[in-house]
Amino acid sequence: MSYNNYGNGFQRTTPVVLNLIIINALVWIAQLALDNSLQITGHFALYPYKSPLFEPYQLVTHMFTHGGWAHILFNMFALWSFGSLLERSWGPKRFLIFYLACGLAAGITHLAFQNVPAVGASGAIMGLFAAFAYLFPNSELIIFPIPFPVKAKYAVAIMAGIDLFGGVNPTAGGNIAHFAHLGGLAMGFILVIIWNKTNRKTFY
């Protein structure tokens, strides 16, 4: 998924987004290189809170751990695409608070509704997508394999509907933490609404 954003990619990348991508990449490399000996994924994944493997720190570490190449590449591309614009709009500190809050909300929601381990930044990414759709609802997104651009306000509604369906129908949900996505999405909307309650200049 991406939106029309032309120019030099390196120059568009903001510092917090860049560092988040680097941290995710380093953890992924550690997973590939050290999982057999140190069980990186096993320690960093978010386990159900009743599991003997659950640790509170996993609410943070799970969002920097991924389950495959497609998983991390999609999440990092989305982080770069939407996060850089939001960081430029809000500044580094507020953006980092937003990103981590969405990731934490995703983890808590997952613990409340799904009794399986979870990894990935997808919940935090869904929060970014919610903020982007709220602030720039008419921006056109390219969503594979849809052959035409979709406005952000419609795309977020479609994605929320898919996650809700997958969450309440486990047999159709696949190996995806749908409720974590919804938790991150909800937190993203809540924060951006609060922060922009008196500032509607950025809407179009």
Short mmCIF file of C-alpha atoms in Angstrom, two decimals:
data_model
loop_
_atom_site.label_atom_id
_atom_site.label_comp_id
_atom_site.label_asym_id
_atom_site.label_seq_id
_atom_site.Cartn_x
_atom_site.Cartn_y
_atom_site.Cartn_z
CA MET A 1 0.00 0.00 0.00
CA SER A 2 1.28 3.47 -0.81
CA TYR A 3 0.15 6.96 -1.70
CA ASN A 4 1.35 9.44 -4.30
CA ASN A 5 4.50 10.91 -2.72
CA TYR A 6 7.08 12.06 -5.22
CA GLY A 7 10.65 13.23 -4.65
CA ASN A 8 13.84 11.86 -3.16
CA GLY A 9 13.00 8.95 -0.85
CA PHE A 10 16.01 9.37 1.45
CA GLN A 11 15.30 13.06 2.00
CA ARG A 12 11.66 12.29 2.83
CA THR A 13 12.59 9.83 5.58
CA THR A 14 12.29 11.50 9.00
CA PRO A 15 14.59 10.66 11.95
CA VAL A 16 12.20 8.71 14.19
CA VAL A 17 10.84 6.72 11.24
CA LEU A 18 14.38 5.98 10.09
CA ASN A 19 15.43 4.79 13.55
CA LEU A 20 12.31 2.65 13.94
CA ILE A 21 13.05 0.99 10.61
CA ILE A 22 16.67 0.37 11.67
CA ILE A 23 15.59 -1.15 15.01
CA ASN A 24 13.07 -3.42 13.29
CA ALA A 25 15.69 -4.48 10.75
CA LEU A 26 18.27 -5.24 13.46
CA VAL A 27 15.78 -7.32 15.44
CA TRP A 28 14.82 -9.19 12.27
CA ILE A 29 18.49 -9.93 11.56
CA ALA A 30 18.86 -11.17 15.14
CA GLN A 31 15.82 -13.40 14.67
CA LEU A 32 17.33 -14.92 11.54
CA ALA A 33 20.79 -15.36 13.00
CA LEU A 34 20.15 -16.22 16.65
CA ASP A 35 16.71 -17.80 16.96
CA ASN A 36 18.11 -21.33 17.10
CA SER A 37 20.43 -20.49 19.98
CA LEU A 38 18.87 -17.55 21.86
CA GLN A 39 15.19 -17.88 20.90
CA ILE A 40 14.85 -14.16 20.06
CA THR A 41 11.33 -14.55 18.69
CA GLY A 42 10.31 -16.72 21.63
CA HIS A 43 11.38 -14.07 24.14
CA PHE A 44 10.12 -11.03 22.22
CA ALA A 45 6.72 -12.31 21.01
CA LEU A 46 3.59 -11.32 22.94
CA TYR A 47 2.19 -14.39 24.71
CA PRO A 48 -1.29 -14.69 26.27
CA TYR A 49 -1.19 -13.19 29.76
CA LYS A 50 -2.13 -16.53 31.36
CA SER A 51 0.80 -18.25 29.67
CA PRO A 52 3.90 -18.94 31.78
CA LEU A 53 5.86 -17.40 28.91
CA PHE A 54 4.15 -14.01 29.20
CA GLU A 55 6.26 -11.06 30.33
CA PRO A 56 5.04 -7.43 30.52
CA TYR A 57 7.95 -6.20 28.39
CA GLN A 58 6.53 -8.20 25.48
CA LEU A 59 3.90 -5.47 25.01
CA VAL A 60 6.78 -3.41 23.61
CA THR A 61 9.10 -6.02 22.09
CA HIS A 62 6.41 -7.75 20.04
CA MET A 63 6.02 -4.68 17.83
CA PHE A 64 9.69 -4.91 16.77
CA THR A 65 9.55 -8.64 15.98
CA HIS A 66 8.23 -10.14 12.74
CA GLY A 67 7.14 -13.48 11.37
CA GLY A 68 8.56 -13.44 7.85
CA TRP A 69 10.07 -11.39 5.05
CA ALA A 70 6.71 -10.27 3.64
CA HIS A 71 5.57 -9.28 7.13
CA ILE A 72 8.48 -6.98 7.90
CA LEU A 73 8.79 -5.56 4.38
CA PHE A 74 5.12 -4.58 4.22
CA ASN A 75 5.16 -3.03 7.69
CA MET A 76 8.36 -1.07 7.12
CA PHE A 77 7.17 0.20 3.75
CA ALA A 78 3.93 1.38 5.37
CA LEU A 79 5.88 2.96 8.24
CA TRP A 80 8.04 4.85 5.76
CA SER A 81 5.10 5.85 3.53
CA PHE A 82 2.74 7.19 6.21
CA GLY A 83 5.00 7.71 9.20
CA SER A 84 7.35 10.20 7.54
CA LEU A 85 4.48 12.52 6.64
CA LEU A 86 2.96 12.31 10.11
CA GLU A 87 6.32 12.91 11.80
CA ARG A 88 6.85 16.01 9.70
CA SER A 89 3.37 17.21 10.69
CA TRP A 90 3.68 16.53 14.44
CA GLY A 91 7.39 16.54 15.17
CA PRO A 92 9.54 13.61 16.35
CA LYS A 93 8.44 13.47 20.02
CA ARG A 94 4.70 13.48 19.38
CA PHE A 95 5.06 11.02 16.51
CA LEU A 96 7.04 8.56 18.65
CA ILE A 97 4.46 8.81 21.46
CA PHE A 98 1.71 8.17 18.92
CA TYR A 99 3.44 5.17 17.36
CA LEU A 100 4.23 3.49 20.67
CA ALA A 101 0.76 4.20 22.08
CA CYS A 102 -0.86 2.55 19.06
CA GLY A 103 1.46 -0.44 19.37
CA LEU A 104 0.70 -0.82 23.08
CA ALA A 105 -3.04 -0.53 22.45
CA ALA A 106 -2.75 -3.21 19.79
CA GLY A 107 -0.96 -5.53 22.21
CA ILE A 108 -3.47 -4.99 25.00
CA THR A 109 -6.40 -5.56 22.64
CA HIS A 110 -4.78 -8.75 21.38
CA LEU A 111 -4.38 -10.04 24.94
CA ALA A 112 -8.05 -9.29 25.60
CA PHE A 113 -9.44 -11.10 22.58
CA GLN A 114 -6.97 -13.61 21.15
CA ASN A 115 -5.30 -16.46 23.02
CA VAL A 116 -2.29 -16.97 20.74
CA PRO A 117 1.20 -15.41 20.57
CA ALA A 118 1.62 -12.34 18.36
CA VAL A 119 4.50 -10.52 16.67
CA GLY A 120 4.70 -7.52 14.39
CA ALA A 121 4.36 -3.76 14.07
CA SER A 122 1.02 -4.06 12.27
CA GLY A 123 -1.03 -2.66 15.15
CA ALA A 124 1.12 0.47 15.34
CA ILE A 125 1.04 0.75 11.54
CA MET A 126 -2.76 0.59 11.59
CA GLY A 127 -2.69 3.53 14.01
CA LEU A 128 -0.62 5.50 11.51
CA PHE A 129 -3.05 4.59 8.78
CA ALA A 130 -5.98 5.78 10.93
CA ALA A 131 -4.28 9.14 11.53
CA PHE A 132 -3.43 9.54 7.85
CA ALA A 133 -6.99 8.71 6.80
CA TYR A 134 -8.41 11.15 9.34
CA LEU A 135 -6.09 14.02 8.46
CA PHE A 136 -5.95 13.41 4.70
CA PRO A 137 -9.19 11.55 3.94
CA ASN A 138 -9.22 12.26 0.21
CA SER A 139 -5.63 11.21 -0.49
CA GLU A 140 -5.57 8.43 -3.05
CA LEU A 141 -3.88 5.17 -2.09
CA ILE A 142 -2.57 2.44 -4.31
CA ILE A 143 -3.67 -0.88 -2.77
CA PHE A 144 -2.54 -4.07 -4.48
CA PRO A 145 -4.32 -5.79 -6.22
CA ILE A 146 -7.06 -3.14 -6.64
CA PRO A 147 -6.45 -1.69 -10.14
CA PHE A 148 -7.49 1.88 -9.27
CA PRO A 149 -6.67 4.39 -6.50
CA VAL A 150 -8.82 4.34 -3.36
CA LYS A 151 -9.35 7.34 -1.11
CA ALA A 152 -7.87 6.90 2.35
CA LYS A 153 -11.21 7.35 4.14
CA TYR A 154 -12.68 4.42 2.19
CA ALA A 155 -9.58 2.28 2.44
CA VAL A 156 -9.48 2.49 6.24
CA ALA A 157 -13.15 1.53 6.45
CA ILE A 158 -12.54 -1.50 4.21
CA MET A 159 -9.52 -2.61 6.23
CA ALA A 160 -11.37 -2.20 9.53
CA GLY A 161 -14.24 -4.27 8.14
CA ILE A 162 -11.87 -7.02 7.02
CA ASP A 163 -10.19 -7.14 10.45
CA LEU A 164 -13.51 -7.17 12.26
CA PHE A 165 -14.77 -10.03 10.08
CA GLY A 166 -11.54 -11.96 10.53
CA GLY A 167 -11.56 -11.36 14.28
CA VAL A 168 -15.08 -12.64 14.90
CA ASN A 169 -14.68 -15.52 12.42
CA PRO A 170 -11.46 -17.27 13.51
CA THR A 171 -11.67 -19.90 10.77
CA ALA A 172 -11.62 -17.14 8.16
CA GLY A 173 -9.10 -14.96 9.98
CA GLY A 174 -5.93 -16.78 9.00
CA ASN A 175 -2.73 -16.35 10.97
CA ILE A 176 -3.41 -12.65 11.58
CA ALA A 177 -3.91 -10.74 14.83
CA HIS A 178 -7.05 -8.96 13.63
CA PHE A 179 -8.05 -7.55 17.01
CA ALA A 180 -4.55 -6.15 17.49
CA HIS A 181 -5.03 -4.28 14.21
CA LEU A 182 -8.36 -2.93 15.42
CA GLY A 183 -6.85 -1.88 18.75
CA GLY A 184 -4.08 0.07 17.04
CA LEU A 185 -6.57 1.59 14.61
CA ALA A 186 -8.88 2.70 17.41
CA MET A 187 -6.05 4.26 19.41
CA GLY A 188 -4.86 6.07 16.30
CA PHE A 189 -8.28 7.61 15.76
CA ILE A 190 -8.68 8.55 19.42
CA LEU A 191 -5.32 10.32 19.62
CA VAL A 192 -5.60 12.16 16.32
CA ILE A 193 -9.11 13.35 17.17
CA ILE A 194 -7.95 14.67 20.55
CA TRP A 195 -4.84 16.32 19.13
CA ASN A 196 -6.71 17.95 16.23
CA LYS A 197 -9.91 18.94 18.02
CA THR A 198 -9.16 22.64 17.66
CA ASN A 199 -6.96 22.48 14.55
CA ARG A 200 -8.78 21.62 11.34
CA LYS A 201 -6.30 23.38 9.03
CA THR A 202 -4.62 20.13 8.08
CA PHE A 203 -7.82 18.50 6.76
CA TYR A 204 -8.61 18.29 3.06
#
